Amino acid sequence: MAELSFTEEELKEIEQLKAKFPTAKAATLQVLWVAQRKYGHVEPEVQNLVAETLDVPKSHVHGVASFYTQYYKEEKGKFVLDVCTCLSCQLCGGYDILHHLEEKLGIEAGETTDDGMFSIQSVECLGACGYAPMLQVTNGVYVNNLTKEKVDTLIDNLKNGKMPEFESMAMPELEKRNQAASE
Amino acid sequence: MPEVFIDGKRYEFEGKPMLLQFILDQGLEVPFFCYHPAMSIPANCRQCMVKVGTPVKDRETGEFEHDENGDRKIRWFPNPQTSCSTPLQDGMVVHTQETSEEVARAQKDNLEFILVNHPLDCPICDQAGECPLQIQTYKYGPEGSRFEVKKVHKPKRVELGPRVTMDAERCINCTRCVRFTEEISETNQLTIVQRGDDNYPQTAAGEEFDDPYSMNTVDICPVGALTSTDFRFKARVWEMNQTPSIDITNGKGCNVDLWTRDNEVLRITPRENDEVNDYWMPDAGREAYKLFNENRADRPSIKLDGDNQSNTSWNNAIETFAEVLDAHEADDILTVGSPHASVEENFAFNKFFNLLGSSNAKFTPDVIPGAGDDFLITDDQAPNTNGCRAINLDEADSNSLQSAVSGAKVVIILSDDLVGREVLSAADLNDSYTISFATNENDTTNVSDLVIPITCIAEHAASYVNVDGRIQRSYPAKETKYTNRRLNLEMSEGRLDRYGTNFDNWVSEENKVDCLPVWQFLNKLAERINLDFSYNHSRDVFADISEQFDMLSDISYERMDEENGVQLPIKQEEVKQA
Ligand code: SF4
Ligand code: FES
Ligand code: FES
């Protein structure tokens, strides 16, 4: 890979991010995002660039980047499908969804399709247990209450370049409570 | 004075100690993994849990409240607390696993969790026998496990760096190794990667764990996850004997233990001494075990025809030595002491030739400027430079030693590879008759006319004065051809109930070097030339030294043993360049 570097503008942004935190180390997460936005991933070279820019140990940035599935430690497909297989989703069929996807796309979790369109990851709880099973598309929209049919539609739409819409999810219990309070 | 009640017993305390350390200081025990007294306290292993409460005080009066039995009312913390991170408070009441079922249960269940993904491969693990996880599981752990599911697999046999091999499956993620590189060696080379049950320590991509202190992580890893690449699979811990000694590879004199089996030193580990090295030592010092086993000067050797050396008998060596002394005036003889040899060796050596009329032996410090750091690696490459100064040997730089050599007909060198470290060249010694007392074969012994093999630090009791002026001593750890662990009361004999059986740590009589302590050889030589010189033991040599030098007058082996070495009133001057 060619020498990596941040542009003047990016460096300015990084300075602003640093100013928000008491130490440069604390800005690691934010600066990793800047890097991932730029390169589409945070491969080791990119991690090292972040470490050098922030003047923190390379090992530290490596540890942080490896902790979060949201940072891509290698090049990924255009759409990264993070299928939650943590407890709630697992109980509601998260693995069925994952395996269905794997079969459909002909790849396993952690892999990317040959055409570079899709990557699948099996990830931990994304905080949407109420609408399990669920998945997230490229660190963005959640697709909730998954069924195999819903997954099929999602893939077709994505292939046509159509991202799923943000869904506002109802919280039945909360609504009941709110209603009771207002009465 | 503030008080604390631990398992029903009252203790007083000062300052603000943490509960776990205080318990350990009382000689009591609570199991733990992640805590290390020299590093920060992350409280992440959760093994050290105890039950803790504080007395209830009346807010108005500040008086203790009492129950109907007249006992103080105690407000218990709602959950067990990690004792490593709990500061003592006045009146605190503590129950450890000894007096609380609940605590014993908490510790037991915690161990069950820690072991969920542990491979339990103790039979093939180097750490077995000195493994906190193994020991504490035996003492406090569950008999079985309720986790009868497949274990998580992680990388094995990973070369983290040139000297440390990792088995990530054994790791319990205590972060001791990571904290070591952050807080002690300050190289920041390690971090924990991944998360949950997938995590383990790693370096940044493309970096290796080549920290000059890397092997300390092997010592502090509370499981067998980090092992010494060199020592892996060489010996079980219980097959070796452990003898206290001093690191001789630089001037710091780190306190170490020599681990021996069958008269071979198999590894060197640091021994705690707050005044010198805490719990640590440089990796380089651990390599020294090879010097004790390999390439030893074994049996005297002599140059007969041309440049060929051949082994000879001790009698012949003594005879030759005596003849050389006989044939020369004291003025023609140059004696060179050594910062690499102990105080006793230098003193006995110097005294012998003083008695024959020679002036004080010269010595040349072995210093590489810039080689050291501000921690445990020093510019000084020798363990006893200050010891040579303390007994008034004549400090000479390379040039003045060269000219002294060129004016001498006989050069007698004590345990110093002057040619190898380029103080002298081989040619400088061409015109004189050169006698070397040596532990190992090297460039200097190769050009010597007579080589007298002598004991190394692993074979004798002797003292060394480090760069800071602290005098510390060694113990014999392995036998020579002429010593016997039963007769040498200072030697660790291994388990007596196994002595002489197949389970003895000494099953072979091999690996004994044919060498003598300097003073014993000189005894024999003195007898041959009728000189009044005789020392039975290095203790006798030291007794003479204390008598002769004020600075050492109240120092003895006993004091060095009791106080873990003694600081001499030496100005902590920089060791000057050779
Ligand atoms: S390798 Fe050893 S010292 Fe390091 S985190 Fe794991 S158990 Fe702790
Ligand atoms: S378990 Fe899947 S979102 Fe929480
Ligand atoms: S020693 Fe207290 S939590 Fe690890």
CSV table of C-alpha atoms in Angstrom, one decimal, chain B residues 67-400:
chain,number,residue,atom,x,y,z
B,67,ASP,CA,-26.9,-4.2,68.8
B,68,GLU,CA,-28.7,-5.8,71.8
B,69,ASN,CA,-25.7,-8.0,72.5
B,70,GLY,CA,-23.5,-5.0,72.8
B,71,ASP,CA,-21.7,-5.7,69.6
B,72,ARG,CA,-21.0,-3.0,67.0
B,73,LYS,CA,-23.7,-2.8,64.3
B,74,ILE,CA,-22.1,-3.6,60.9
B,75,ARG,CA,-23.4,-2.4,57.6
B,76,TRP,CA,-22.4,-5.0,55.1
B,77,PHE,CA,-21.6,-4.1,51.5
B,78,PRO,CA,-24.4,-5.6,49.4
B,79,ASN,CA,-22.1,-7.8,47.4
B,80,PRO,CA,-18.7,-9.4,47.9
B,81,GLN,CA,-15.9,-6.9,47.2
B,82,THR,CA,-12.7,-7.4,45.3
B,83,SER,CA,-10.2,-7.1,48.1
B,84,CYS,CA,-7.4,-5.9,45.8
B,85,SER,CA,-9.2,-2.6,45.2
B,86,THR,CA,-10.9,-2.1,48.5
B,87,PRO,CA,-9.1,0.5,50.7
B,88,LEU,CA,-9.0,-0.3,54.4
B,89,GLN,CA,-11.2,1.8,56.7
B,90,ASP,CA,-11.1,2.2,60.4
B,91,GLY,CA,-13.3,-0.4,62.0
B,92,MET,CA,-13.8,-2.4,58.8
B,93,VAL,CA,-14.9,-6.0,59.3
B,94,VAL,CA,-13.7,-8.6,56.7
B,95,HIS,CA,-14.6,-12.2,56.1
B,96,THR,CA,-12.4,-14.2,53.8
B,97,GLN,CA,-13.1,-17.7,52.4
B,98,GLU,CA,-11.8,-19.0,55.8
B,99,THR,CA,-14.9,-17.7,57.7
B,100,SER,CA,-17.5,-17.1,55.1
B,101,GLU,CA,-19.3,-19.8,53.1
B,102,GLU,CA,-20.6,-17.1,50.8
B,103,VAL,CA,-17.1,-15.9,50.0
B,104,ALA,CA,-15.8,-19.4,49.5
B,105,ARG,CA,-18.7,-20.0,47.2
B,106,ALA,CA,-18.1,-16.8,45.2
B,107,GLN,CA,-14.5,-17.6,44.7
B,108,LYS,CA,-15.3,-21.2,43.7
B,109,ASP,CA,-17.9,-20.0,41.1
B,110,ASN,CA,-15.5,-17.4,39.8
B,111,LEU,CA,-12.9,-20.0,39.1
B,112,GLU,CA,-15.5,-22.1,37.3
B,113,PHE,CA,-16.1,-19.0,35.0
B,114,ILE,CA,-12.4,-18.4,34.5
B,115,LEU,CA,-12.0,-22.0,33.5
B,116,VAL,CA,-14.9,-22.1,31.0
B,117,ASN,CA,-12.5,-21.8,28.0
B,118,HIS,CA,-9.2,-22.7,29.7
B,119,PRO,CA,-7.8,-25.8,28.0
B,120,LEU,CA,-6.8,-27.5,31.2
B,121,ASP,CA,-3.6,-28.8,29.6
B,122,CYS,CA,-1.5,-28.8,32.7
B,123,PRO,CA,0.2,-32.1,31.9
B,124,ILE,CA,1.9,-30.5,28.9
B,125,CYS,CA,2.1,-26.9,30.2
B,126,ASP,CA,5.4,-25.4,31.3
B,127,GLN,CA,3.7,-23.4,34.0
B,128,ALA,CA,2.4,-26.4,35.9
B,129,GLY,CA,3.9,-26.6,39.3
B,130,GLU,CA,4.3,-22.8,39.6
B,131,CYS,CA,0.9,-21.8,38.2
B,132,PRO,CA,-1.4,-19.6,40.4
B,133,LEU,CA,-4.4,-20.8,38.3
B,134,GLN,CA,-3.5,-24.4,39.0
B,135,ILE,CA,-2.7,-23.9,42.6
B,136,GLN,CA,-5.8,-21.9,43.4
B,137,THR,CA,-8.1,-24.2,41.5
B,138,TYR,CA,-6.8,-27.0,43.6
B,139,LYS,CA,-7.4,-25.0,46.7
B,140,TYR,CA,-10.5,-23.1,46.1
B,141,GLY,CA,-11.9,-24.3,42.8
B,142,PRO,CA,-14.9,-26.5,41.9
B,143,GLU,CA,-14.4,-30.2,41.4
B,144,GLY,CA,-16.0,-30.1,37.9
B,145,SER,CA,-17.6,-27.7,35.6
B,146,ARG,CA,-21.2,-27.1,34.5
B,147,PHE,CA,-19.9,-25.8,31.2
B,148,GLU,CA,-19.9,-28.9,29.1
B,149,VAL,CA,-19.9,-27.1,25.8
B,150,LYS,CA,-17.2,-26.8,23.2
B,151,LYS,CA,-14.4,-24.5,24.3
B,152,VAL,CA,-13.5,-21.4,22.3
B,153,HIS,CA,-10.4,-21.9,20.3
B,154,LYS,CA,-7.7,-19.2,20.0
B,155,PRO,CA,-4.2,-19.0,18.5
B,156,LYS,CA,-1.6,-21.3,20.0
B,157,ARG,CA,2.2,-21.3,19.8
B,158,VAL,CA,2.3,-17.7,18.7
B,159,GLU,CA,5.8,-16.1,18.6
B,160,LEU,CA,4.8,-12.9,20.3
B,161,GLY,CA,8.5,-11.8,20.0
B,162,PRO,CA,11.9,-13.4,19.8
B,163,ARG,CA,11.8,-14.7,23.4
B,164,VAL,CA,8.2,-15.1,24.3
B,165,THR,CA,5.8,-17.7,23.0
B,166,MET,CA,2.0,-17.3,23.6
B,167,ASP,CA,-0.8,-19.8,24.0
B,168,ALA,CA,-3.8,-17.6,23.8
B,169,GLU,CA,-6.2,-20.3,25.0
B,170,ARG,CA,-4.6,-20.4,28.4
B,171,CYS,CA,-4.8,-16.7,28.9
B,172,ILE,CA,-7.3,-15.4,31.5
B,173,ASN,CA,-7.0,-11.8,30.4
B,174,CYS,CA,-5.7,-10.5,33.7
B,175,THR,CA,-3.7,-7.8,31.7
B,176,ARG,CA,-0.6,-8.1,33.8
B,177,CYS,CA,1.5,-8.5,30.7
B,178,VAL,CA,-0.1,-5.4,29.1
B,179,ARG,CA,0.3,-3.4,32.2
B,180,PHE,CA,3.9,-4.4,32.4
B,181,THR,CA,4.7,-2.9,29.0
B,182,GLU,CA,2.7,0.2,29.8
B,183,GLU,CA,3.8,0.9,33.4
B,184,ILE,CA,7.2,-0.9,34.0
B,185,SER,CA,9.1,-1.2,30.7
B,186,GLU,CA,7.1,1.6,29.1
B,187,THR,CA,7.4,0.2,25.6
B,188,ASN,CA,3.6,-0.1,25.2
B,189,GLN,CA,4.1,-3.1,23.0
B,190,LEU,CA,1.2,-5.2,24.2
B,191,THR,CA,-2.6,-4.7,24.2
B,192,ILE,CA,-5.6,-6.9,24.5
B,193,VAL,CA,-7.3,-7.6,21.2
B,194,GLN,CA,-10.8,-8.8,20.3
B,195,ARG,CA,-13.4,-9.0,23.1
B,196,GLY,CA,-15.4,-11.3,25.3
B,197,ASP,CA,-14.2,-14.9,25.3
B,198,ASP,CA,-12.1,-14.2,22.1
B,199,ASN,CA,-9.6,-11.9,23.6
B,200,TYR,CA,-5.9,-12.3,24.3
B,201,PRO,CA,-2.8,-10.1,24.3
B,202,GLN,CA,-1.1,-9.1,21.1
B,203,THR,CA,1.3,-6.5,19.6
B,204,ALA,CA,0.2,-4.0,17.0
B,205,ALA,CA,0.2,-5.5,13.5
B,206,GLY,CA,3.7,-5.7,12.1
B,207,GLU,CA,5.4,-5.2,15.4
B,208,GLU,CA,7.0,-7.9,17.6
B,209,PHE,CA,7.3,-8.1,21.3
B,210,ASP,CA,11.0,-7.4,21.4
B,211,ASP,CA,11.0,-5.4,24.6
B,212,PRO,CA,14.4,-5.8,26.3
B,213,TYR,CA,12.5,-6.8,29.4
B,214,SER,CA,9.9,-9.0,27.7
B,215,MET,CA,10.5,-12.2,29.6
B,216,ASN,CA,9.3,-10.6,32.9
B,217,THR,CA,5.8,-11.1,31.5
B,218,VAL,CA,6.5,-14.8,31.4
B,219,ASP,CA,7.2,-14.6,35.2
B,220,ILE,CA,4.1,-12.6,36.0
B,221,CYS,CA,1.6,-14.3,33.7
B,222,PRO,CA,-0.5,-16.2,36.3
B,223,VAL,CA,-1.1,-19.0,33.8
B,224,GLY,CA,0.9,-20.7,31.1
B,225,ALA,CA,-0.2,-18.3,28.4
B,226,LEU,CA,3.2,-16.7,28.1
B,227,THR,CA,6.2,-19.0,28.1
B,228,SER,CA,9.9,-18.6,27.6
B,229,THR,CA,10.7,-19.7,24.0
B,230,ASP,CA,14.2,-20.8,25.2
B,231,PHE,CA,13.1,-22.7,28.3
B,232,ARG,CA,9.9,-24.3,26.8
B,233,PHE,CA,9.6,-28.0,27.5
B,234,LYS,CA,13.1,-28.2,28.9
B,235,ALA,CA,12.2,-29.2,32.5
B,236,ARG,CA,9.3,-29.5,34.9
B,237,VAL,CA,9.5,-26.9,37.6
B,238,TRP,CA,9.7,-29.5,40.4
B,239,GLU,CA,12.7,-31.2,38.8
B,240,MET,CA,14.9,-28.2,39.5
B,241,ASN,CA,16.5,-26.7,42.5
B,242,GLN,CA,16.4,-23.0,43.0
B,243,THR,CA,19.4,-21.1,44.4
B,244,PRO,CA,19.7,-17.4,45.0
B,245,SER,CA,22.3,-15.5,43.0
B,246,ILE,CA,23.2,-12.3,41.3
B,247,ASP,CA,23.0,-11.3,37.6
B,248,ILE,CA,26.6,-10.9,36.3
B,249,THR,CA,25.8,-9.6,32.9
B,250,ASN,CA,25.8,-6.0,33.9
B,251,GLY,CA,26.6,-3.7,36.7
B,252,LYS,CA,23.1,-3.5,38.3
B,253,GLY,CA,23.5,-6.9,40.1
B,254,CYS,CA,19.8,-7.8,39.7
B,255,ASN,CA,18.9,-10.5,42.3
B,256,VAL,CA,18.1,-13.7,40.6
B,257,ASP,CA,17.5,-17.4,41.2
B,258,LEU,CA,19.4,-20.1,39.3
B,259,TRP,CA,17.4,-23.2,38.5
B,260,THR,CA,19.5,-26.3,38.3
B,261,ARG,CA,19.0,-29.9,37.4
B,262,ASP,CA,21.8,-32.4,37.2
B,263,ASN,CA,24.5,-29.8,37.6
B,264,GLU,CA,23.2,-27.7,34.7
B,265,VAL,CA,21.7,-24.3,35.1
B,266,LEU,CA,18.5,-24.4,33.0
B,267,ARG,CA,17.0,-21.0,33.6
B,268,ILE,CA,17.5,-17.7,35.5
B,269,THR,CA,14.6,-15.8,37.0
B,270,PRO,CA,14.5,-12.5,39.0
B,271,ARG,CA,14.3,-12.6,42.8
B,272,GLU,CA,12.5,-9.8,44.5
B,273,ASN,CA,14.6,-7.0,46.0
B,274,ASP,CA,13.0,-3.6,46.4
B,275,GLU,CA,16.4,-1.9,46.7
B,276,VAL,CA,17.8,-3.2,43.4
B,277,ASN,CA,15.4,-4.7,40.9
B,278,ASP,CA,12.0,-5.1,42.4
B,279,TYR,CA,10.6,-8.1,40.7
B,280,TRP,CA,12.3,-7.7,37.3
B,281,MET,CA,15.4,-8.3,35.3
B,282,PRO,CA,16.6,-7.7,31.7
B,283,ASP,CA,16.2,-10.5,29.2
B,284,ALA,CA,19.9,-10.4,28.6
B,285,GLY,CA,20.7,-11.5,32.1
B,286,ARG,CA,18.6,-14.7,31.6
B,287,GLU,CA,20.9,-15.8,28.8
B,288,ALA,CA,23.8,-16.0,31.2
B,289,TYR,CA,22.8,-19.6,32.2
B,290,LYS,CA,24.6,-20.7,29.0
B,291,LEU,CA,27.9,-19.3,30.3
B,292,PHE,CA,27.6,-21.6,33.3
B,293,ASN,CA,27.1,-24.8,31.3
B,294,GLU,CA,28.7,-24.3,28.0
B,295,ASN,CA,32.2,-23.6,26.7
B,296,ARG,CA,33.7,-23.9,30.2
B,297,ALA,CA,37.4,-24.0,30.9
B,298,ASP,CA,37.5,-27.6,32.1
B,299,ARG,CA,40.8,-29.0,33.4
B,300,PRO,CA,44.0,-26.9,33.2
B,301,SER,CA,45.5,-26.5,29.8
B,302,ILE,CA,49.0,-25.6,28.7
B,303,LYS,CA,50.7,-24.5,25.5
B,304,LEU,CA,53.5,-26.9,24.8
B,305,ASP,CA,54.5,-26.7,21.1
B,306,GLY,CA,53.7,-23.6,19.2
B,307,ASP,CA,50.1,-22.4,19.6
B,308,ASN,CA,48.6,-25.8,20.4
B,309,GLN,CA,47.0,-25.9,23.9
B,310,SER,CA,46.4,-29.3,25.5
B,311,ASN,CA,44.9,-30.4,28.7
B,312,THR,CA,47.2,-31.2,31.6
B,313,SER,CA,47.0,-32.4,35.2
B,314,TRP,CA,46.5,-30.0,38.1
B,315,ASN,CA,49.9,-31.1,39.4
B,316,ASN,CA,51.6,-30.2,36.2
B,317,ALA,CA,49.8,-26.9,36.1
B,318,ILE,CA,50.9,-26.1,39.6
B,319,GLU,CA,54.4,-27.1,38.8
B,320,THR,CA,54.6,-25.0,35.7
B,321,PHE,CA,53.1,-22.0,37.5
B,322,ALA,CA,55.6,-22.4,40.3
B,323,GLU,CA,58.5,-22.6,37.8
B,324,VAL,CA,57.4,-19.5,36.1
B,325,LEU,CA,57.2,-17.6,39.4
B,326,ASP,CA,60.6,-18.9,40.4
B,327,ALA,CA,62.2,-17.8,37.2
B,328,HIS,CA,61.0,-14.2,37.4
B,329,GLU,CA,61.5,-11.2,39.6
B,330,ALA,CA,58.3,-9.7,41.1
B,331,ASP,CA,58.8,-6.6,39.0
B,332,ASP,CA,58.5,-8.6,35.8
B,333,ILE,CA,55.2,-10.0,36.7
B,334,LEU,CA,52.0,-8.1,35.9
B,335,THR,CA,48.8,-9.1,37.6
B,336,VAL,CA,45.4,-8.1,36.2
B,337,GLY,CA,42.3,-8.4,38.4
B,338,SER,CA,38.8,-8.3,37.0
B,339,PRO,CA,35.5,-6.5,37.4
B,340,HIS,CA,34.0,-9.7,36.2
B,341,ALA,CA,35.3,-11.7,39.2
B,342,SER,CA,34.0,-11.4,42.8
B,343,VAL,CA,35.5,-9.4,45.6
B,344,GLU,CA,36.9,-12.5,47.2
B,345,GLU,CA,38.6,-13.7,44.0
B,346,ASN,CA,40.1,-10.4,43.4
B,347,PHE,CA,41.3,-10.0,46.9
B,348,ALA,CA,42.8,-13.5,47.2
B,349,PHE,CA,44.4,-13.1,43.8
B,350,ASN,CA,45.9,-9.7,44.7
B,351,LYS,CA,47.0,-10.8,48.1
B,352,PHE,CA,48.9,-13.8,46.9
B,353,PHE,CA,51.0,-11.8,44.5
B,354,ASN,CA,51.4,-9.0,47.0
B,355,LEU,CA,53.0,-11.6,49.3
B,356,LEU,CA,55.4,-12.4,46.5
B,357,GLY,CA,56.3,-8.7,46.2
B,358,SER,CA,54.2,-7.6,43.3
B,359,SER,CA,52.3,-4.3,43.5
B,360,ASN,CA,48.6,-4.2,43.5
B,361,ALA,CA,46.8,-5.8,40.6
B,362,LYS,CA,45.5,-3.6,37.8
B,363,PHE,CA,42.0,-3.9,36.5
B,364,THR,CA,40.1,-2.3,33.5
B,365,PRO,CA,36.4,-1.5,33.8
B,366,ASP,CA,34.2,-3.0,31.1
B,367,VAL,CA,31.9,-0.1,30.2
B,368,ILE,CA,30.0,0.5,27.0
B,369,PRO,CA,28.8,4.1,27.1
B,370,GLY,CA,25.2,4.4,26.1
B,371,ALA,CA,24.5,0.7,26.4
B,372,GLY,CA,22.4,1.2,29.5
B,373,ASP,CA,18.9,2.6,30.2
B,374,ASP,CA,17.5,4.3,33.3
B,375,PHE,CA,16.1,1.0,34.5
B,376,LEU,CA,18.0,-2.2,35.0
B,377,ILE,CA,20.5,-2.2,32.1
B,378,THR,CA,23.7,-0.4,32.8
B,379,ASP,CA,26.6,0.9,30.7
B,380,ASP,CA,28.8,-1.2,33.0
B,381,GLN,CA,29.1,-4.7,31.6
B,382,ALA,CA,30.6,-6.2,34.7
B,383,PRO,CA,29.1,-7.1,38.1
B,384,ASN,CA,31.9,-6.0,40.3
B,385,THR,CA,33.6,-2.8,39.1
B,386,ASN,CA,33.0,-1.1,42.4
B,387,GLY,CA,34.2,-4.2,44.3
B,388,CYS,CA,37.6,-3.9,42.6
B,389,ARG,CA,37.8,-0.2,43.7
B,390,ALA,CA,36.7,-1.1,47.2
B,391,ILE,CA,39.8,-3.3,47.7
B,392,ASN,CA,42.1,-0.7,46.1
B,393,LEU,CA,43.0,-2.5,42.9
B,394,ASP,CA,44.8,-0.2,40.5
B,395,GLU,CA,42.3,1.1,37.9
B,396,ALA,CA,43.9,1.3,34.5
B,397,ASP,CA,42.5,2.2,31.1
B,398,SER,CA,43.2,0.3,28.0
B,399,ASN,CA,46.3,2.3,27.0
B,400,SER,CA,48.0,2.1,30.4
